[in-house]
Coordinates of C-alpha atoms in Angstrom, one line a residue:
X84 CA 0.0 0.0 0.0
X85 CA 1.4 3.4 -1.0
X86 CA 2.4 5.6 1.9
X87 CA 1.1 8.7 0.2
X88 CA -2.6 9.6 0.5
X89 CA -3.7 12.1 -2.2
X90 CA -7.5 12.0 -2.0
X91 CA -8.9 15.1 -0.4
X92 CA -10.5 14.3 2.9
X93 CA -12.8 17.3 2.5
X94 CA -14.8 15.4 -0.1
X95 CA -16.6 13.5 2.7
X96 CA -17.1 16.3 5.2
X97 CA -20.5 16.7 6.7
X98 CA -22.6 16.1 9.8
X99 CA -22.9 12.5 10.8
X100 CA -26.4 11.2 11.5
X101 CA -27.2 9.9 14.9
X102 CA -26.9 6.1 14.6
X103 CA -29.2 5.5 17.5
X104 CA -32.1 7.6 16.3
X105 CA -32.1 6.7 12.7
X106 CA -30.1 3.6 11.9
X107 CA -31.5 3.1 8.4
X108 CA -30.3 6.6 7.3
X109 CA -27.0 6.2 9.1
X110 CA -26.4 2.9 7.4
X111 CA -27.0 4.2 3.9
X112 CA -25.0 7.4 4.6
X113 CA -22.0 5.4 5.9
X114 CA -21.9 3.1 2.9
X115 CA -21.5 6.2 0.8
X116 CA -19.2 8.4 2.9
X117 CA -16.9 5.5 3.9
X118 CA -16.9 4.4 0.2
X119 CA -18.1 0.9 0.7
X120 CA -20.9 0.7 -1.9
X121 CA -22.2 2.9 -4.7
X122 CA -25.9 2.4 -4.7
X123 CA -26.6 4.4 -7.9
X124 CA -26.4 1.4 -10.3
X125 CA -29.5 1.6 -12.5
X126 CA -30.9 -1.8 -11.7
X127 CA -32.8 -2.2 -8.4
X128 CA -31.1 -4.4 -5.8
X129 CA -27.7 -4.3 -7.5
X130 CA -24.7 -2.3 -6.2
X131 CA -21.1 -1.4 -7.0
X132 CA -18.2 -2.1 -4.7
X133 CA -15.9 0.9 -4.2
X134 CA -12.2 -0.1 -4.0
X135 CA -12.1 0.5 -0.2
X136 CA -15.3 -1.5 0.3
X137 CA -13.9 -4.3 -1.9
X138 CA -10.7 -4.5 0.2
X139 CA -12.8 -4.8 3.3
X140 CA -14.9 -7.5 1.6
X141 CA -11.8 -9.4 0.4
X142 CA -10.2 -9.4 3.9
X143 CA -13.4 -10.7 5.4
X144 CA -13.7 -13.4 2.8
X145 CA -10.0 -14.3 2.9
X146 CA -10.5 -15.0 6.6
X147 CA -13.4 -17.2 5.8
X148 CA -11.5 -18.9 3.0
X149 CA -8.6 -19.7 5.3
X150 CA -11.0 -21.5 7.7
X151 CA -12.7 -23.4 4.9
X152 CA -9.4 -24.5 3.4
X153 CA -8.6 -26.6 6.5
X154 CA -11.1 -29.3 5.5
X155 CA -12.8 -28.2 2.2
X156 CA -11.6 -27.8 -1.3
X157 CA -12.7 -24.9 -3.4
X158 CA -14.6 -25.4 -6.7
X159 CA -16.4 -23.2 -9.2
X160 CA -19.7 -24.2 -10.8
X161 CA -21.5 -22.4 -13.6
X162 CA -24.0 -19.6 -13.0
X163 CA -26.7 -21.1 -15.3
X164 CA -28.9 -24.0 -14.3
X165 CA -31.2 -25.9 -16.6
X166 CA -34.9 -25.6 -15.8
X167 CA -35.5 -29.3 -15.7
X168 CA -32.6 -29.7 -13.1
X169 CA -33.9 -26.9 -11.0
X170 CA -37.4 -28.3 -10.9
X171 CA -36.3 -31.9 -9.9
X172 CA -36.5 -31.3 -6.2
X173 CA -40.1 -30.1 -5.8
X174 CA -39.8 -29.0 -2.1
X175 CA -36.6 -27.1 -2.9
X176 CA -37.9 -25.2 -5.9
X177 CA -41.2 -24.4 -4.1
X178 CA -39.2 -22.3 -1.7
X179 CA -37.5 -20.4 -4.5
X180 CA -39.9 -20.4 -7.4
X181 CA -41.0 -16.7 -6.9
X182 CA -37.3 -15.6 -6.7
X183 CA -35.8 -17.1 -9.9
X184 CA -34.4 -15.0 -12.7
X185 CA -34.9 -16.8 -16.0
X186 CA -32.8 -16.6 -19.2
X187 CA -35.2 -17.4 -22.0
X188 CA -33.3 -16.2 -25.1
X189 CA -29.8 -16.4 -26.6
X190 CA -29.7 -13.2 -28.7
X191 CA -33.0 -13.3 -30.5
X192 CA -33.3 -17.1 -30.4
X193 CA -35.7 -18.6 -27.9
X194 CA -33.9 -21.3 -25.8
X195 CA -35.4 -24.8 -25.9
X196 CA -34.8 -25.1 -22.2
X197 CA -34.9 -21.9 -20.1
X198 CA -31.9 -21.4 -17.9
X199 CA -32.0 -20.1 -14.3
X200 CA -29.5 -17.7 -12.7
X201 CA -28.6 -19.7 -9.6
X202 CA -30.6 -18.7 -6.5
X203 CA -28.4 -21.3 -4.8
X204 CA -26.4 -24.1 -6.2
X205 CA -27.7 -27.4 -4.9
X206 CA -29.4 -28.3 -8.3
X207 CA -26.2 -27.2 -10.1
X208 CA -23.8 -29.2 -8.0
X209 CA -25.6 -32.4 -7.2
X210 CA -25.9 -33.7 -10.7
X211 CA -22.1 -33.6 -10.8
X212 CA -21.8 -35.2 -7.4
X213 CA -23.6 -38.1 -9.0
X214 CA -20.8 -38.4 -11.5
X215 CA -18.0 -37.9 -8.9
X216 CA -19.2 -40.4 -6.3
X217 CA -19.1 -44.1 -7.1
X218 CA -17.5 -45.8 -4.1
X219 CA -17.2 -45.4 -0.4
X220 CA -13.6 -44.5 -1.1
X221 CA -14.9 -41.2 -2.8
X222 CA -16.4 -40.1 0.5
X223 CA -16.6 -37.8 2.3
X224 CA -16.7 -34.9 -0.2
X225 CA -16.4 -31.4 1.2
X226 CA -16.3 -28.5 -1.3
X227 CA -17.2 -24.8 -1.3
X228 CA -17.4 -21.9 -3.7
X229 CA -17.7 -18.1 -3.3
X230 CA -19.9 -16.9 -6.2
X231 CA -22.7 -14.5 -7.0
X232 CA -26.3 -15.7 -6.8
X233 CA -29.5 -14.0 -7.9
X234 CA -32.9 -13.8 -6.2
X235 CA -35.8 -11.7 -7.4
X236 CA -36.5 -9.9 -4.1
X237 CA -39.9 -8.3 -4.2
X238 CA -39.5 -6.7 -0.7
X239 CA -37.8 -3.4 0.0
X240 CA -34.1 -3.9 -1.0
X241 CA -31.3 -2.8 1.3
X242 CA -27.6 -2.8 0.3
X243 CA -25.8 -6.0 1.5
X244 CA -28.8 -7.0 3.5
X245 CA -31.6 -7.7 1.0
X246 CA -30.4 -7.7 -2.6
X247 CA -31.1 -9.2 -5.9
X248 CA -27.5 -10.0 -6.6
X249 CA -25.6 -11.5 -3.8
X250 CA -22.1 -10.8 -5.0
X251 CA -20.3 -12.9 -2.4
X252 CA -22.1 -16.1 -1.5
X253 CA -20.0 -18.7 0.2
X254 CA -21.7 -22.0 -0.1
X255 CA -20.3 -25.4 1.1
X256 CA -21.6 -28.8 0.1
X257 CA -20.7 -32.1 1.6
X258 CA -21.6 -35.7 1.1
X259 CA -21.1 -38.6 3.6
X260 CA -21.6 -42.3 3.9
X261 CA -24.0 -42.0 6.9
X262 CA -26.3 -39.7 8.6
X263 CA -24.1 -39.8 11.7
X264 CA -21.2 -38.5 9.7
X265 CA -23.4 -35.8 8.1
X266 CA -24.6 -34.7 11.6
X267 CA -20.9 -34.6 12.8
X268 CA -20.2 -32.3 9.8
X269 CA -23.1 -30.0 11.0
X270 CA -21.2 -29.6 14.3
X271 CA -18.0 -28.8 12.5
X272 CA -19.7 -26.2 10.4
X273 CA -21.2 -24.6 13.5
X274 CA -17.7 -24.5 15.1
X275 CA -16.2 -23.0 12.0
X276 CA -18.8 -20.2 11.8
X277 CA -18.3 -19.5 15.5
X278 CA -14.6 -19.0 14.9
X279 CA -15.3 -16.8 11.8
X280 CA -17.7 -14.5 13.5
X281 CA -15.6 -14.3 16.6
X282 CA -12.7 -13.0 14.4
X283 CA -15.1 -10.3 13.1
X284 CA -16.1 -9.5 16.7
X285 CA -19.7 -10.1 15.7
X286 CA -21.9 -11.6 18.5
X287 CA -24.6 -14.1 17.6
X288 CA -27.4 -16.4 18.7
X289 CA -27.7 -19.9 17.3
X290 CA -31.1 -21.4 16.8
X291 CA -32.6 -24.5 15.1
X292 CA -35.1 -22.9 12.8
X293 CA -38.8 -23.9 13.1
X294 CA -39.9 -26.6 10.6
X295 CA -42.0 -24.1 8.8
X296 CA -39.0 -21.9 8.2
X297 CA -36.3 -24.4 7.4
X298 CA -34.3 -24.5 4.1
X299 CA -36.5 -26.0 1.3
X300 CA -35.5 -29.7 1.1
X301 CA -33.6 -29.9 4.4
X302 CA -34.4 -32.1 7.4
X303 CA -33.5 -29.2 9.7
X304 CA -31.7 -25.9 9.5
X305 CA -29.4 -24.1 12.0
X306 CA -29.0 -20.4 11.8
X307 CA -26.7 -17.7 13.2
X308 CA -28.4 -14.3 13.9
X309 CA -26.9 -11.0 15.1
X310 CA -28.7 -8.1 16.6
X311 CA -28.7 -4.9 14.6
X312 CA -28.8 -1.4 16.2
X313 CA -32.5 -0.9 15.4
X314 CA -33.4 -3.9 17.5
X315 CA -34.0 -6.3 14.6
X316 CA -32.1 -9.5 14.1
X317 CA -30.3 -10.3 10.9
X318 CA -29.6 -13.8 9.7
X319 CA -25.8 -14.0 9.0
X320 CA -25.3 -17.8 8.4
X321 CA -27.2 -21.0 7.8
X322 CA -26.4 -24.7 8.1
X323 CA -28.6 -27.4 6.8
X324 CA -28.8 -31.2 7.2
X325 CA -30.1 -32.4 3.9
X326 CA -30.1 -36.1 4.8
X327 CA -30.9 -38.2 1.7
X328 CA -33.5 -35.9 0.2
X329 CA -31.3 -34.5 -2.6
X330 CA -29.4 -37.8 -3.0
X331 CA -32.7 -39.5 -3.8
X332 CA -33.7 -36.8 -6.2
X333 CA -30.4 -36.8 -8.1
X334 CA -29.6 -40.5 -7.5
X335 CA -26.4 -39.9 -5.7
X336 CA -25.3 -43.4 -4.5
X337 CA -22.1 -45.1 -3.5
X338 CA -21.0 -48.7 -3.3
X339 CA -20.3 -49.9 0.2
X340 CA -17.5 -52.1 1.3
X341 CA -19.8 -55.1 1.1
X342 CA -20.8 -54.2 -2.5
X343 CA -24.3 -52.9 -1.7
X344 CA -25.6 -49.5 -3.0
X345 CA -26.6 -46.7 -0.7
X346 CA -27.6 -43.1 -0.9
X347 CA -25.2 -40.5 0.5
X348 CA -26.2 -38.1 3.3
X349 CA -25.6 -34.5 2.6
X350 CA -25.1 -31.1 4.3
X351 CA -24.8 -27.6 3.0
X352 CA -24.1 -24.2 4.7
X353 CA -23.7 -20.7 3.5
X354 CA -22.7 -17.1 4.4
X355 CA -23.4 -14.1 2.3
X356 CA -22.1 -10.5 2.3
X357 CA -24.5 -9.9 5.2
X358 CA -21.3 -10.6 7.2
X359 CA -19.9 -7.3 5.8
X360 CA -23.1 -5.5 6.7
X361 CA -22.9 -6.9 10.3
X362 CA -19.3 -5.5 10.7
X363 CA -20.5 -2.1 9.5
X364 CA -23.7 -2.0 11.5
X365 CA -22.6 -3.6 14.8
X366 CA -19.4 -1.7 15.4
X367 CA -19.9 1.7 13.7
X368 CA -20.8 4.9 15.6
X369 CA -21.8 8.5 14.8
X370 CA -18.3 9.2 13.4
X371 CA -18.4 6.4 10.8
X372 CA -17.0 2.9 10.6
X373 CA -15.1 1.1 13.4
X374 CA -13.4 -1.8 11.8
X375 CA -11.9 -4.8 13.7
X376 CA -8.1 -4.7 13.1
X377 CA -8.3 -8.3 11.8
X378 CA -10.2 -7.2 8.7
X379 CA -9.5 -3.4 8.4
X380 CA -8.1 -2.5 5.0
X381 CA -5.9 0.0 6.8
X382 CA -5.0 -0.8 10.4
X383 CA -2.8 2.2 11.1
X384 CA -2.8 5.7 9.6
X385 CA 0.1 8.1 10.3
X386 CA -0.8 11.8 10.4
X387 CA 2.1 14.3 10.4
X388 CA 1.4 17.4 12.4
X389 CA 3.0 20.0 10.1
X390 CA 2.6 23.7 10.3
X391 CA 3.4 26.6 8.0
X392 CA 5.9 29.2 9.0
X393 CA 3.2 31.6 10.1
X394 CA 1.4 28.9 12.1
X395 CA 4.6 27.8 13.7
X396 CA 5.6 31.4 14.8
X397 CA 2.0 32.0 16.1
X398 CA 2.2 28.7 18.0
X399 CA 5.5 29.7 19.6
X400 CA 4.4 33.2 20.5
X401 CA 1.3 31.6 22.3
X402 CA 3.6 29.4 24.2
X403 CA 2.3 26.0 23.1
X404 CA 5.8 24.7 22.4
X405 CA 5.1 23.1 19.1
X406 CA 6.6 25.9 17.0
X407 CA 10.3 26.6 16.6
X408 CA 10.6 30.3 16.3
X409 CA 12.1 31.0 12.8
X410 CA 11.1 30.2 9.3
X411 CA 14.3 28.3 8.6
X412 CA 14.2 26.3 11.8
X413 CA 10.5 25.6 11.2
X414 CA 11.3 24.3 7.7
X415 CA 14.0 22.1 9.0
X416 CA 11.7 20.8 11.8
X417 CA 8.9 20.0 9.3
X418 CA 11.4 18.1 7.1
X419 CA 12.5 16.1 10.1
X420 CA 8.9 15.3 10.9
X421 CA 8.2 14.1 7.4
X422 CA 11.3 12.0 7.4
X423 CA 10.4 10.5 10.8
X424 CA 6.9 9.7 9.5
X425 CA 8.3 8.0 6.4
X426 CA 10.6 6.0 8.6
X427 CA 7.8 5.0 10.9
X428 CA 5.7 4.0 8.0
X429 CA 8.5 1.8 6.6
X430 CA 8.9 0.1 10.1
X431 CA 5.2 -0.6 10.4
X432 CA 4.9 -1.9 6.8
X433 CA 8.0 -4.1 7.4
X434 CA 6.3 -5.5 10.4
X435 CA 3.5 -6.8 8.2
X436 CA 0.9 -4.1 9.2
X437 CA -1.5 -2.5 6.8
X438 CA -0.5 1.2 7.2
X439 CA -0.8 4.4 5.3
X440 CA 0.9 7.8 5.7
X441 CA -1.4 10.7 5.0
X442 CA 0.9 13.4 3.8
X443 CA -1.9 15.2 1.8
X444 CA -2.0 19.0 2.1
X445 CA -5.2 18.9 4.3
X446 CA -5.2 20.2 7.8
X447 CA -4.9 17.5 10.6
X448 CA -8.5 17.9 11.7
X449 CA -9.8 17.1 8.2
X450 CA -7.6 14.1 8.1
X451 CA -8.8 12.9 11.4
X452 CA -12.4 13.1 10.2
X453 CA -11.6 11.2 7.0
X454 CA -9.9 8.3 8.6
X455 CA -12.4 8.1 11.5
X456 CA -15.1 7.7 8.8
X457 CA -13.1 4.9 7.2
X458 CA -12.9 3.1 10.5
X459 CA -9.1 2.9 10.7
X460 CA -8.5 1.3 14.1
X461 CA -5.4 3.3 15.1
X462 CA -4.1 6.8 14.3
X463 CA -0.6 7.8 15.0
X464 CA 0.2 11.6 15.2
X465 CA 3.7 12.9 15.0
X466 CA 4.7 16.6 15.2
X467 CA 7.8 18.6 16.1
X468 CA 7.3 18.5 19.8
X469 CA 6.7 14.8 19.7
X470 CA 9.9 14.3 17.7
X471 CA 11.9 16.4 20.2
X472 CA 10.6 14.0 22.9
X473 CA 11.3 10.9 20.8
X474 CA 7.6 10.0 21.0
X475 CA 4.4 9.9 19.1
X476 CA 0.7 10.0 19.9
X477 CA -1.7 7.1 19.6
X478 CA -5.5 7.6 19.1
X479 CA -7.8 4.6 19.2
X480 CA -10.8 4.6 16.9
X481 CA -12.9 2.5 19.4
X482 CA -12.5 5.2 22.1
X483 CA -15.5 7.5 21.8
X484 CA -13.5 10.3 23.5
X485 CA -10.5 9.9 21.1
X486 CA -8.1 10.2 24.0
X487 CA -4.4 10.7 23.1
X488 CA -1.7 8.5 24.5
X489 CA 2.0 9.2 24.2
X490 CA 4.2 6.3 23.1
X491 CA 8.0 6.2 22.8
X492 CA 9.2 5.9 19.2
X493 CA 11.4 3.0 20.3
X494 CA 8.4 1.0 21.4
X495 CA 6.0 1.7 18.5
X496 CA 6.0 -1.7 16.8
X497 CA 5.2 -3.8 19.9
X498 CA 2.8 -1.2 21.2
X499 CA 0.9 -1.0 17.9
X500 CA 0.5 -4.8 18.0
X501 CA -0.7 -4.7 21.6
X502 CA -3.2 -1.9 21.0
X503 CA -4.6 -3.5 17.8
X504 CA -5.1 -6.8 19.7
X505 CA -6.8 -4.9 22.5
X506 CA -9.1 -3.0 20.1
X507 CA -10.1 -6.4 18.6
X508 CA -10.9 -7.8 22.0
X509 CA -12.7 -4.7 23.2
X510 CA -14.9 -4.6 20.1
X511 CA -15.9 -8.2 20.6
X512 CA -16.6 -7.7 24.3
X513 CA -18.6 -4.5 23.8
X514 CA -20.7 -6.0 21.0
X515 CA -21.4 -9.2 23.0
X516 CA -22.5 -7.3 26.0
X517 CA -24.9 -5.3 23.9
X518 CA -26.4 -8.4 22.5
X519 CA -26.8 -10.1 25.9
X520 CA -28.3 -7.0 27.5
X521 CA -31.0 -7.0 24.8
X522 CA -32.1 -10.6 25.2
X523 CA -35.1 -10.6 27.5
X524 CA -36.5 -13.7 29.2
X525 CA -40.3 -14.2 29.3
X526 CA -41.0 -16.5 32.2
X527 CA -43.5 -19.4 32.5
X528 CA -45.5 -17.4 35.0
X529 CA -46.1 -14.6 32.6
X530 CA -47.9 -16.6 29.9
X531 CA -51.2 -15.0 30.9
X532 CA -49.7 -11.6 29.9
X533 CA -48.7 -12.6 26.4
X534 CA -50.9 -10.0 24.8
X535 CA -49.7 -7.2 27.0
X536 CA -47.7 -4.4 25.7
X537 CA -44.7 -5.4 27.7
X538 CA -44.0 -8.4 25.5
X539 CA -44.5 -6.4 22.3
X540 CA -42.3 -3.7 23.7
X541 CA -39.6 -6.2 24.6
X542 CA -39.5 -7.7 21.1
X543 CA -39.3 -4.2 19.5
X544 CA -36.0 -3.5 21.3
X545 CA -34.3 -6.9 21.0
X546 CA -34.8 -10.6 21.4
X547 CA -37.4 -12.3 23.5
X548 CA -36.6 -15.8 25.0
X549 CA -39.7 -17.8 25.8
X550 CA -41.3 -21.3 25.7
X551 CA -43.2 -22.4 22.7
X552 CA -44.4 -25.8 21.6
X553 CA -43.4 -27.2 18.2
X554 CA -46.8 -26.8 16.4
X555 CA -46.9 -24.4 13.5
X556 CA -50.3 -23.1 14.6
X557 CA -48.9 -21.8 17.9
X558 CA -45.9 -20.4 16.2
X559 CA -47.9 -18.6 13.6
X560 CA -50.3 -17.3 16.2
X561 CA -47.4 -15.9 18.3
X562 CA -45.8 -14.3 15.2
X563 CA -49.1 -12.7 14.2
X564 CA -49.8 -11.3 17.7
X565 CA -46.4 -9.8 18.0
X566 CA -45.7 -8.9 14.4
X567 CA -42.3 -10.7 14.9
X568 CA -40.7 -13.9 13.8
X569 CA -39.8 -17.1 15.7
X570 CA -36.1 -17.5 15.2
X571 CA -36.2 -21.0 16.5
X572 CA -35.2 -23.3 19.4
X573 CA -32.1 -22.1 21.2
X574 CA -29.2 -24.3 20.1
X575 CA -27.3 -25.9 23.0
X576 CA -24.9 -28.1 20.9
X577 CA -21.2 -27.8 20.4
X578 CA -18.9 -25.9 22.8
X579 CA -21.0 -22.8 23.3
X580 CA -22.3 -22.0 26.7
X581 CA -25.9 -20.9 27.3
X582 CA -24.8 -17.4 28.1
X583 CA -22.8 -17.2 24.8
X584 CA -25.9 -18.1 23.0
X585 CA -28.1 -15.7 24.8
X586 CA -29.0 -18.0 27.7
X587 CA -32.0 -16.7 29.6
X588 CA -30.8 -13.1 29.1
X589 CA -28.0 -11.1 30.6
X590 CA -26.4 -12.0 33.9
X591 CA -29.0 -14.6 34.8
X592 CA -28.0 -17.0 32.0
X593 CA -25.8 -19.3 34.1
X594 CA -28.2 -19.4 37.0
X595 CA -31.1 -20.6 34.9
X596 CA -29.1 -22.8 32.6
X597 CA -30.7 -26.1 33.6
X598 CA -34.3 -24.8 33.4
X599 CA -33.6 -23.1 30.1
X600 CA -32.6 -26.5 28.5
X601 CA -35.7 -28.2 29.9
X602 CA -39.4 -27.8 28.9
X603 CA -41.8 -25.2 29.9
X604 CA -45.4 -24.2 29.3
X605 CA -46.1 -23.0 25.7
X606 CA -46.8 -19.3 25.9
X607 CA -49.7 -19.8 23.4
X608 CA -51.5 -23.0 24.2
X609 CA -50.1 -23.7 27.7
X610 CA -48.9 -27.3 26.8
X611 CA -46.0 -28.4 29.0
X612 CA -43.9 -29.5 26.1
X613 CA -42.7 -26.0 25.2
X614 CA -39.0 -25.5 24.2
X615 CA -37.0 -22.4 24.8
X616 CA -37.1 -20.3 21.6
X617 CA -35.9 -16.8 20.5
X618 CA -38.4 -14.4 19.0
X619 CA -37.5 -11.1 17.3
X620 CA -38.2 -8.6 14.5
X621 CA -36.1 -9.6 11.6
X622 CA -34.6 -8.3 8.3

């Protein structure tokens, strides 16, 4: 990365919207001012990645790719799917039939068989799995791809959240000899996604989706959701046990060791660019982005504090100590500052950090505003007085007060690493605390009050944890009465604790752990077979 920054920071000056009062406007404004997406593309639901936004996207997906590569192999399947293949799995296509974009002509010639732009790739990949899998020795297969998918969204589109082209869809597909192996893969996928979102400092709840809301064709679906600043949850990852359903549709069999033929068991799991939206929305503030150092395109910005001769003399006359007294000495001092900043830049770059030196002609205040908007985790300021003291100044982006800390130049490299690591951990802890504080338990004793405003108010501001039986009628009645969605049964598998997955809400999660895993009275019908579920307004 070049050490010279030439773009004028004044291009993005303006009053930042209050994130807390109007998240939707804040979000759209940040995408523009921080140069993440250009939403002016003349097709609804399609957007253009700015260079800075694409760097952020690439760092996030490179993190995901590095985790996938531990056990999966990357593939790349075509975008177009034959209509007859797409329609083979009736339950699957029923879930997508209203969202498919169709290619019906090649030039002016009508195609014999219409082609779909993939809404997802099961029906593209599984006919090929049938060719790849012959014997038990071919199993397991674990592949993934990061591709664009298309869905004709009829609801209000929102950049990165609800779009017609998902430009960055990571989908994994696996095939196994037994259901037990497939279910073990589900656990591995959950652990992988937990690691990924922890690296992004994004908190989440994990649920098993209701049967009426599972992935079309799946036996069951597991989902990760995070809480957005407006109190709605956003689904950020899904994991599906497909069992033998698609194997039977596409005749994917393998020969066992004893020579018999069996259907494979399958899983699939996906993450879209909603993970980028989550990073922007969860961590940002009134000043712009706050990016976790692990995925920040620029981790450190160096801002030289350089004055003109007139400014330096005025500064000295006023007794601030940053000036030097004469034009010649000021010029020498400024040259020394520039040289020191370049040297500091080279040290940080040599240490493997993503760093930029902003030596543009803008005043320091304008530079601060610009890089705060961009979410750069750490700013280093260096002026004549700092140089005289062999020190520099650190300013952390995650500090709402932008407090300044002096650091000896001799200790910059280890101190930068320490501060970036601390920022990463603080962002995760802060976001997790916000999530936990907005999960509200609705107790068994309060079922008679389910229609009261208190329950509706709770779900407006976060996630409600309550007991619900497994019948779709009770689930739909609850959703209709609250105007919210049942996320699903709280997932207690793997290594996560109840508190990490919301528990019973806030500090009482551990205390009520045993009861939260048990059964309770359904809040709708009163049956004693209710399971602990999460309910929330969703995107």
